[in-house]
Backbone as a printed PyTorch tensor [residue, N CA C, xyz], in Angstrom:
tensor([[[  1.1640,  -1.4010,  -0.1990],
         [ -0.3180,   0.5350,  -0.4160],
         [  0.9590,   1.4310,  -0.1200]],

        [[  1.5910,   0.9990,   0.3630],
         [  3.0660,   2.1510,   1.0680],
         [  3.3760,   2.0220,  -0.8040]],

        [[  3.3520,   1.1070,  -1.0410],
         [  4.4440,   1.5350,  -2.7130],
         [  3.1460,   1.7050,  -3.5210]],

        [[  2.5690,   2.0180,  -3.3110],
         [  1.2630,   2.3620,  -4.4680],
         [  0.8170,   3.7650,  -3.9010]],

        [[  0.8070,   3.8980,  -2.4990],
         [  0.1830,   5.6910,  -2.4050],
         [  1.6570,   6.6550,  -3.1120]],

        [[  3.1270,   5.6270,  -2.5450],
         [  4.6410,   7.5410,  -3.3080],
         [  4.0910,   7.1000,  -4.5080]],

        [[  3.7840,   5.9120,  -5.6440],
         [  4.0510,   5.6670,  -7.1080],
         [  3.2070,   6.2590,  -6.9850]],

        [[  1.2930,   6.6070,  -6.3920],
         [  0.2090,   7.6410,  -6.8450],
         [  0.8560,   9.0700,  -6.9930]],

        [[  1.7150,   9.5340,  -5.7330],
         [  2.5200,  10.7280,  -5.9220],
         [  3.6540,  11.8600,  -6.1320]],

        [[  3.9190,   9.9660,  -6.6610],
         [  5.4640,  11.3360,  -7.5010],
         [  4.6810,  10.8220,  -8.7140]],

        [[  3.2220,  10.3080,  -9.5280],
         [  2.3050,  10.3420, -10.6860],
         [  2.2750,  11.8050, -11.3380]],

        [[  1.1690,  12.2500, -10.0260],
         [  0.3180,  13.2930,  -9.4880],
         [  1.0310,  14.8130,  -9.5710]],

        [[  2.4790,  14.7630,  -8.8090],
         [  2.8980,  15.3760,  -8.1580],
         [  4.9970,  16.3570,  -8.8120]],

        [[  5.2700,  14.9830,  -9.5320],
         [  6.2300,  14.5900, -10.0610],
         [  7.5060,  14.3930,  -9.0790]],

        [[  7.2360,  14.3980,  -7.6270],
         [  8.1890,  14.1540,  -6.8550],
         [  7.2690,  13.5880,  -5.6790]],

        [[  7.7980,  13.1850,  -4.2490],
         [  7.4820,  12.5850,  -3.5960],
         [  7.9610,  12.9260,  -2.5500]],

        [[  9.3480,  13.2900,  -2.9180],
         [  9.3570,  14.6040,  -1.1610],
         [  9.4780,  15.5080,  -1.9090]],

        [[ 10.1990,  16.3950,  -2.9790],
         [ 10.7010,  17.4070,  -2.9870],
         [  9.4240,  18.2880,  -3.2520]],

        [[  8.1330,  18.7320,  -3.6130],
         [  7.1000,  19.3760,  -3.3840],
         [  6.6750,  19.6590,  -1.7500]],

        [[  7.2020,  21.0760,  -1.8150],
         [  6.4230,  22.1160,  -0.6040],
         [  4.8080,  21.9860,  -0.3430]],

        [[  3.8380,  21.7010,  -1.2840],
         [  3.4710,  21.9330,  -1.1990],
         [  1.9340,  20.8710,  -1.2620]],

        [[  2.8420,  19.5570,  -1.1240],
         [  2.2990,  18.2880,  -1.1920],
         [  2.5830,  17.7540,   0.7120]],

        [[  1.9590,  16.8170,   0.7410],
         [  1.4620,  16.2250,   2.3060],
         [  3.0980,  15.2420,   2.5300]],

        [[  4.2850,  14.9070,   3.8270],
         [  5.0740,  14.5320,   3.1780],
         [  4.6690,  13.8500,   3.2900]],

        [[  5.3870,  11.5840,   2.6490],
         [  5.3890,  11.0340,   2.7740],
         [  4.7470,  10.2120,   3.9200]],

        [[  5.6930,  10.9590,   4.7430],
         [  5.5420,   9.9680,   6.8410],
         [  3.7490,  10.2620,   6.8060]],

        [[  2.8340,  11.5600,   6.4310],
         [  1.7780,  11.3960,   6.0420],
         [  0.2340,  10.5160,   4.9990]],

        [[  1.0650,   9.9930,   4.3710],
         [  0.1410,   8.3110,   4.3730],
         [  0.4930,   6.9270,   5.1220]],

        [[  1.8110,   7.1410,   5.1590],
         [  1.7640,   6.0100,   6.2410],
         [  0.7820,   5.2390,   6.9960]],

        [[ -0.3420,   6.2990,   7.4900],
         [ -0.2800,   5.8100,   9.0670],
         [ -2.4720,   5.1810,   7.9040]],

        [[ -1.9200,   6.0300,   6.5960],
         [ -4.0540,   5.6890,   6.1460],
         [ -3.6410,   4.5810,   6.3710]],

        [[ -2.2800,   3.6370,   5.2140],
         [ -1.5170,   2.8920,   3.9970],
         [ -1.6310,   1.4630,   5.0570]],

        [[ -1.6230,   1.9970,   6.3530],
         [ -1.4720,   0.6650,   7.0030],
         [ -2.6880,   0.4680,   7.2160]],

        [[ -3.3440,   1.5670,   7.9240],
         [ -4.3630,   1.3390,   8.4720],
         [ -5.0390,  -0.4170,   7.8970]],

        [[ -5.6470,   0.7300,   6.5510],
         [ -6.3640,   0.0880,   5.8130],
         [ -6.2600,  -0.9590,   5.2430]],

        [[ -4.5570,  -2.1500,   5.5980],
         [ -4.1480,  -2.6950,   4.5110],
         [ -4.5730,  -3.3830,   6.2220]],

        [[ -3.9280,  -2.8470,   7.0010],
         [ -4.7810,  -3.2890,   8.5980],
         [ -6.2190,  -3.7590,   9.1350]],

        [[ -6.9660,  -3.3900,   8.3420],
         [ -8.8500,  -3.4280,   8.0120],
         [ -8.2700,  -4.3380,   7.1620]],

        [[ -8.2680,  -4.0570,   5.9860],
         [ -8.5290,  -5.8750,   4.7530],
         [ -8.3860,  -6.7330,   5.5620]],

        [[ -6.9890,  -7.3490,   5.9950],
         [ -7.0080,  -8.5460,   7.0650],
         [ -7.9180,  -8.7750,   7.5810]],

        [[ -8.4450,  -7.9420,   8.3480],
         [ -9.4860,  -8.9070,   9.5180],
         [-10.2420,  -8.5890,   9.2080]],

        [[-10.8320,  -7.9020,   8.4600],
         [-12.0730,  -8.4140,   7.2480],
         [-12.6180,  -9.6110,   6.6620]],

        [[-11.7450,  -9.6640,   5.7310],
         [-11.6650, -11.3250,   5.5630],
         [-11.3840, -12.2030,   7.3260]],

        [[-10.3480, -12.3360,   7.0770],
         [-10.0800, -13.4290,   8.6500],
         [-11.7250, -12.8020,   9.3250]],

        [[-12.1610, -11.9700,   9.6270],
         [-13.7960, -12.2590,  10.4500],
         [-14.8780, -12.2660,  10.2150]],

        [[-14.7520, -12.7400,   7.7120],
         [-15.5150, -13.5030,   7.2460],
         [-15.9560, -14.6200,   7.2240]],

        [[-15.0370, -15.0620,   8.3620],
         [-14.5960, -16.6140,   8.2190],
         [-15.5360, -17.4710,   8.7690]],

        [[-16.3250, -16.2410,  10.0950],
         [-17.8020, -16.9810,  11.7500],
         [-18.5990, -16.3100,  10.8520]],

        [[-18.6120, -15.8590,   9.5970],
         [-19.8760, -15.5370,   9.4800],
         [-20.7880, -15.6370,   8.1170]],

        [[-22.1110, -15.9880,   7.8870],
         [-22.7210, -16.7820,   6.5370],
         [-22.4810, -16.1820,   6.3620]],

        [[-23.2730, -15.7760,   4.8010],
         [-23.4760, -15.4480,   3.1940],
         [-24.4560, -14.2290,   3.9170]],

        [[-25.8770, -15.1370,   4.6090],
         [-26.5470, -14.6750,   4.5420],
         [-26.3410, -12.9160,   5.8000]],

        [[-26.3610, -12.9380,   6.8190],
         [-25.2410, -12.4670,   7.3160],
         [-23.9360, -11.3190,   6.5900]],

        [[-23.3310, -11.8370,   5.4100],
         [-22.6910, -10.9090,   5.2270],
         [-23.5840,  -9.9240,   4.4030]],

        [[-24.0400, -10.3880,   3.4160],
         [-24.8550,  -9.8610,   2.0410],
         [-25.9330,  -8.9610,   3.3450]],

        [[-25.8700,  -8.8220,   4.2820],
         [-27.3140,  -7.5810,   4.4040],
         [-26.8730,  -6.8330,   5.1270]],

        [[-24.9570,  -7.4120,   5.9070],
         [-24.4520,  -5.7300,   6.8870],
         [-23.5930,  -4.8240,   4.9440]],

        [[-23.3470,  -5.7290,   4.0730],
         [-22.7630,  -4.9320,   3.0680],
         [-23.9160,  -4.2290,   3.0040]],

        [[-24.6250,  -4.8950,   2.8530],
         [-25.6520,  -3.6210,   2.1910],
         [-25.8340,  -2.3810,   2.9520]],

        [[-26.3580,  -2.4240,   3.8580],
         [-26.6770,  -1.7430,   5.3020],
         [-25.7000,  -0.3690,   5.1200]],

        [[-24.8730,  -0.8720,   4.7710],
         [-23.4850,   0.0690,   4.6930],
         [-23.8150,   1.3670,   4.6600]],

        [[-24.4280,   1.5580,   3.5730],
         [-24.5150,   2.9980,   2.9320],
         [-25.9170,   3.6940,   4.6880]],

        [[-26.6560,   3.2320,   5.2620],
         [-26.7890,   4.1260,   6.7160],
         [-26.0170,   4.5130,   7.2290]],

        [[-24.7010,   3.6810,   8.6920],
         [-24.0770,   4.1880,   9.1440],
         [-22.9650,   5.5990,   8.0270]],

        [[-23.2430,   5.3540,   6.6770],
         [-21.5570,   6.6630,   5.9310],
         [-22.9660,   7.3710,   6.1670]],

        [[-24.2110,   7.2760,   5.2670],
         [-24.8380,   8.4420,   5.4260],
         [-24.9360,   9.4090,   7.2340]],

        [[-25.0140,   8.7580,   8.0970],
         [-25.2380,   9.4730,   9.4880],
         [-23.8100,   9.9010,   9.4650]],

        [[-22.7950,   9.1980,   9.4010],
         [-21.4190,   9.5610,   9.9420],
         [-21.4210,  11.0250,   8.4910]],

        [[-22.1870,  11.1010,   7.4910],
         [-21.2840,  12.1420,   6.3600],
         [-22.0700,  13.3460,   7.6670]],

        [[-23.7270,  12.9280,   7.7570],
         [-24.2040,  14.0640,   8.9510],
         [-23.2560,  14.2650,   9.8480]],

        [[-23.0760,  14.0920,  10.1730],
         [-22.4120,  14.0310,  12.3220],
         [-20.8790,  14.8950,  12.0170]],

        [[-19.8150,  14.0200,  11.0110],
         [-19.0260,  14.6900,  10.4420],
         [-18.9360,  16.4800,   9.4310]],

        [[-18.9970,  15.7090,   8.6310],
         [-18.9990,  16.5660,   7.8580],
         [-20.5780,  17.6420,   7.3360]],

        [[-21.6980,  17.5540,   8.0280],
         [-22.5880,  17.9060,   8.1010],
         [-23.5560,  17.6990,   6.8500]],

        [[-23.0140,  16.6900,   6.3320],
         [-23.5230,  16.4490,   5.0130],
         [-25.5080,  16.3790,   5.4000]],

        [[-26.2670,  17.0760,   4.2750],
         [-28.1440,  16.5320,   4.6180],
         [-28.1970,  15.3980,   2.7530]],

        [[-29.3650,  14.5600,   3.1650],
         [-29.7110,  14.4970,   1.8750],
         [-31.0250,  14.5410,   2.2440]],

        [[-31.8570,  14.3100,   1.4280],
         [-33.1040,  14.7870,   1.0370],
         [-33.5350,  13.5300,   1.2880]],

        [[-34.7020,  13.3560,   1.6640],
         [-35.4540,  11.8940,   1.8840],
         [-36.2800,  11.0420,   2.1500]],

        [[-35.4210,  11.3990,   0.7330],
         [-35.5570,   9.9640,   0.3230],
         [-34.9720,   9.0810,  -0.2840]],

        [[-33.9760,   9.6050,  -0.6080],
         [-32.0080,   8.9200,  -0.0460],
         [-32.3230,   7.6220,   1.6040]],

        [[-32.9450,   8.8430,   2.4370],
         [-32.5930,   7.8580,   4.0900],
         [-34.4000,   6.7400,   3.6940]],

        [[-35.4320,   7.0800,   2.9240],
         [-35.3330,   5.8670,   2.0820],
         [-35.2830,   5.0120,   1.7930]],

        [[-34.6720,   4.3580,   0.5860],
         [-34.4260,   4.4890,  -0.0610],
         [-33.0880,   3.2560,   0.4780]],

        [[-32.0960,   3.7140,   1.3360],
         [-31.1230,   2.9670,   1.8440],
         [-31.7930,   1.7780,   3.1320]],

        [[-33.2680,   2.5810,   4.0780],
         [-33.9380,   1.7110,   4.2880],
         [-33.9450,   0.5950,   3.9150]],

        [[-35.3310,   0.4890,   2.4670],
         [-35.9450,   0.0580,   2.1190],
         [-34.6690,  -1.0100,   1.2930]],

        [[-33.3060,  -1.2620,   0.8820],
         [-32.8120,  -1.5010,  -0.0470],
         [-31.9450,  -2.6790,   1.2230]],

        [[-31.9800,  -2.1150,   2.1790],
         [-31.8750,  -3.1460,   3.8280],
         [-31.7490,  -3.8630,   3.9830]],

        [[-34.2780,  -3.5430,   4.6490],
         [-35.1400,  -3.8880,   4.9110],
         [-35.2850,  -5.1450,   2.6310]],

        [[-35.4000,  -5.2750,   2.1880],
         [-35.1140,  -5.6480,   1.3620],
         [-34.0500,  -6.8070,   1.2300]],

        [[-32.9880,  -7.0700,   1.8620],
         [-31.3490,  -7.6450,   1.4790],
         [-32.0710,  -8.8870,   2.6800]],

        [[-32.1330,  -7.5010,   3.2940],
         [-32.5370,  -8.8640,   4.8780],
         [-33.3640,  -9.4990,   4.6110]],

        [[-34.9360,  -9.0250,   3.6610],
         [-36.4790,  -9.9870,   3.7170],
         [-35.4140, -11.1110,   3.3990]],

        [[-34.8850, -11.3640,   1.6720],
         [-34.4320, -12.3330,   0.7620],
         [-33.5780, -12.9080,   1.5560]],

        [[-32.8970, -12.4440,   1.9420],
         [-31.4040, -13.3570,   2.8390],
         [-32.3540, -14.3790,   4.0360]],

        [[-33.0250, -13.5460,   4.9880],
         [-33.6050, -14.5230,   5.8570],
         [-35.0520, -15.9880,   4.9250]],

        [[-35.1860, -15.3530,   3.9160],
         [-36.5280, -16.6370,   3.1240],
         [-35.8810, -16.9180,   2.4390]],

        [[-34.3910, -16.2150,   2.0390],
         [-33.6890, -17.9890,   1.1160],
         [-33.2810, -18.7820,   1.9200]],

        [[-32.7880, -18.5330,   3.0710],
         [-32.0460, -19.1510,   4.3630],
         [-33.0370, -19.9810,   4.9630]],

        [[-34.7460, -19.9620,   4.4700],
         [-35.3800, -20.3860,   5.1870],
         [-35.2750, -21.7490,   4.2090]],

        [[-35.7540, -21.0790,   3.3100],
         [-35.9130, -22.5670,   2.3110],
         [-34.8760, -22.9360,   2.0130]],

        [[-33.5300, -23.4370,   1.8620],
         [-32.4840, -24.1040,   2.0280],
         [-33.3950, -24.5900,   3.0820]],

        [[-32.9370, -24.1100,   4.1480],
         [-32.9560, -24.8760,   5.4270],
         [-34.6540, -26.4410,   5.3560]],

        [[-35.1750, -26.2870,   4.9580],
         [-37.0150, -26.4990,   4.4970],
         [-36.4020, -27.2120,   3.7890]],

        [[-35.3580, -27.3300,   2.4380],
         [-35.6230, -28.4420,   1.5850],
         [-34.0000, -28.8310,   2.2030]],

        [[-33.6070, -28.7380,   3.0350],
         [-32.4870, -29.9430,   3.3530],
         [-33.0440, -31.1660,   4.3660]]])
């Protein structure tokens, strides 16, 4: 991740460390390490979660993103966006529940 970040800085700004208008490379290191460790942790934790549960949680990530966008950045969304997020989450949850129930009944 650090290599990709330094290449991106070099391509965009022409140098990694010499331009005073860009952030120093050490500013990218915590982000790169955090991103790498979170990916490793995410894939390791998925071994213990069923596919329907994983699908519901992945589809519902829009809700915390919207809430944090409001809390941190003050972003506002039209009310229909909140309804869309809730309907998508509910739809995936219902589909996952009935799919797993049908699979259990078939066994």
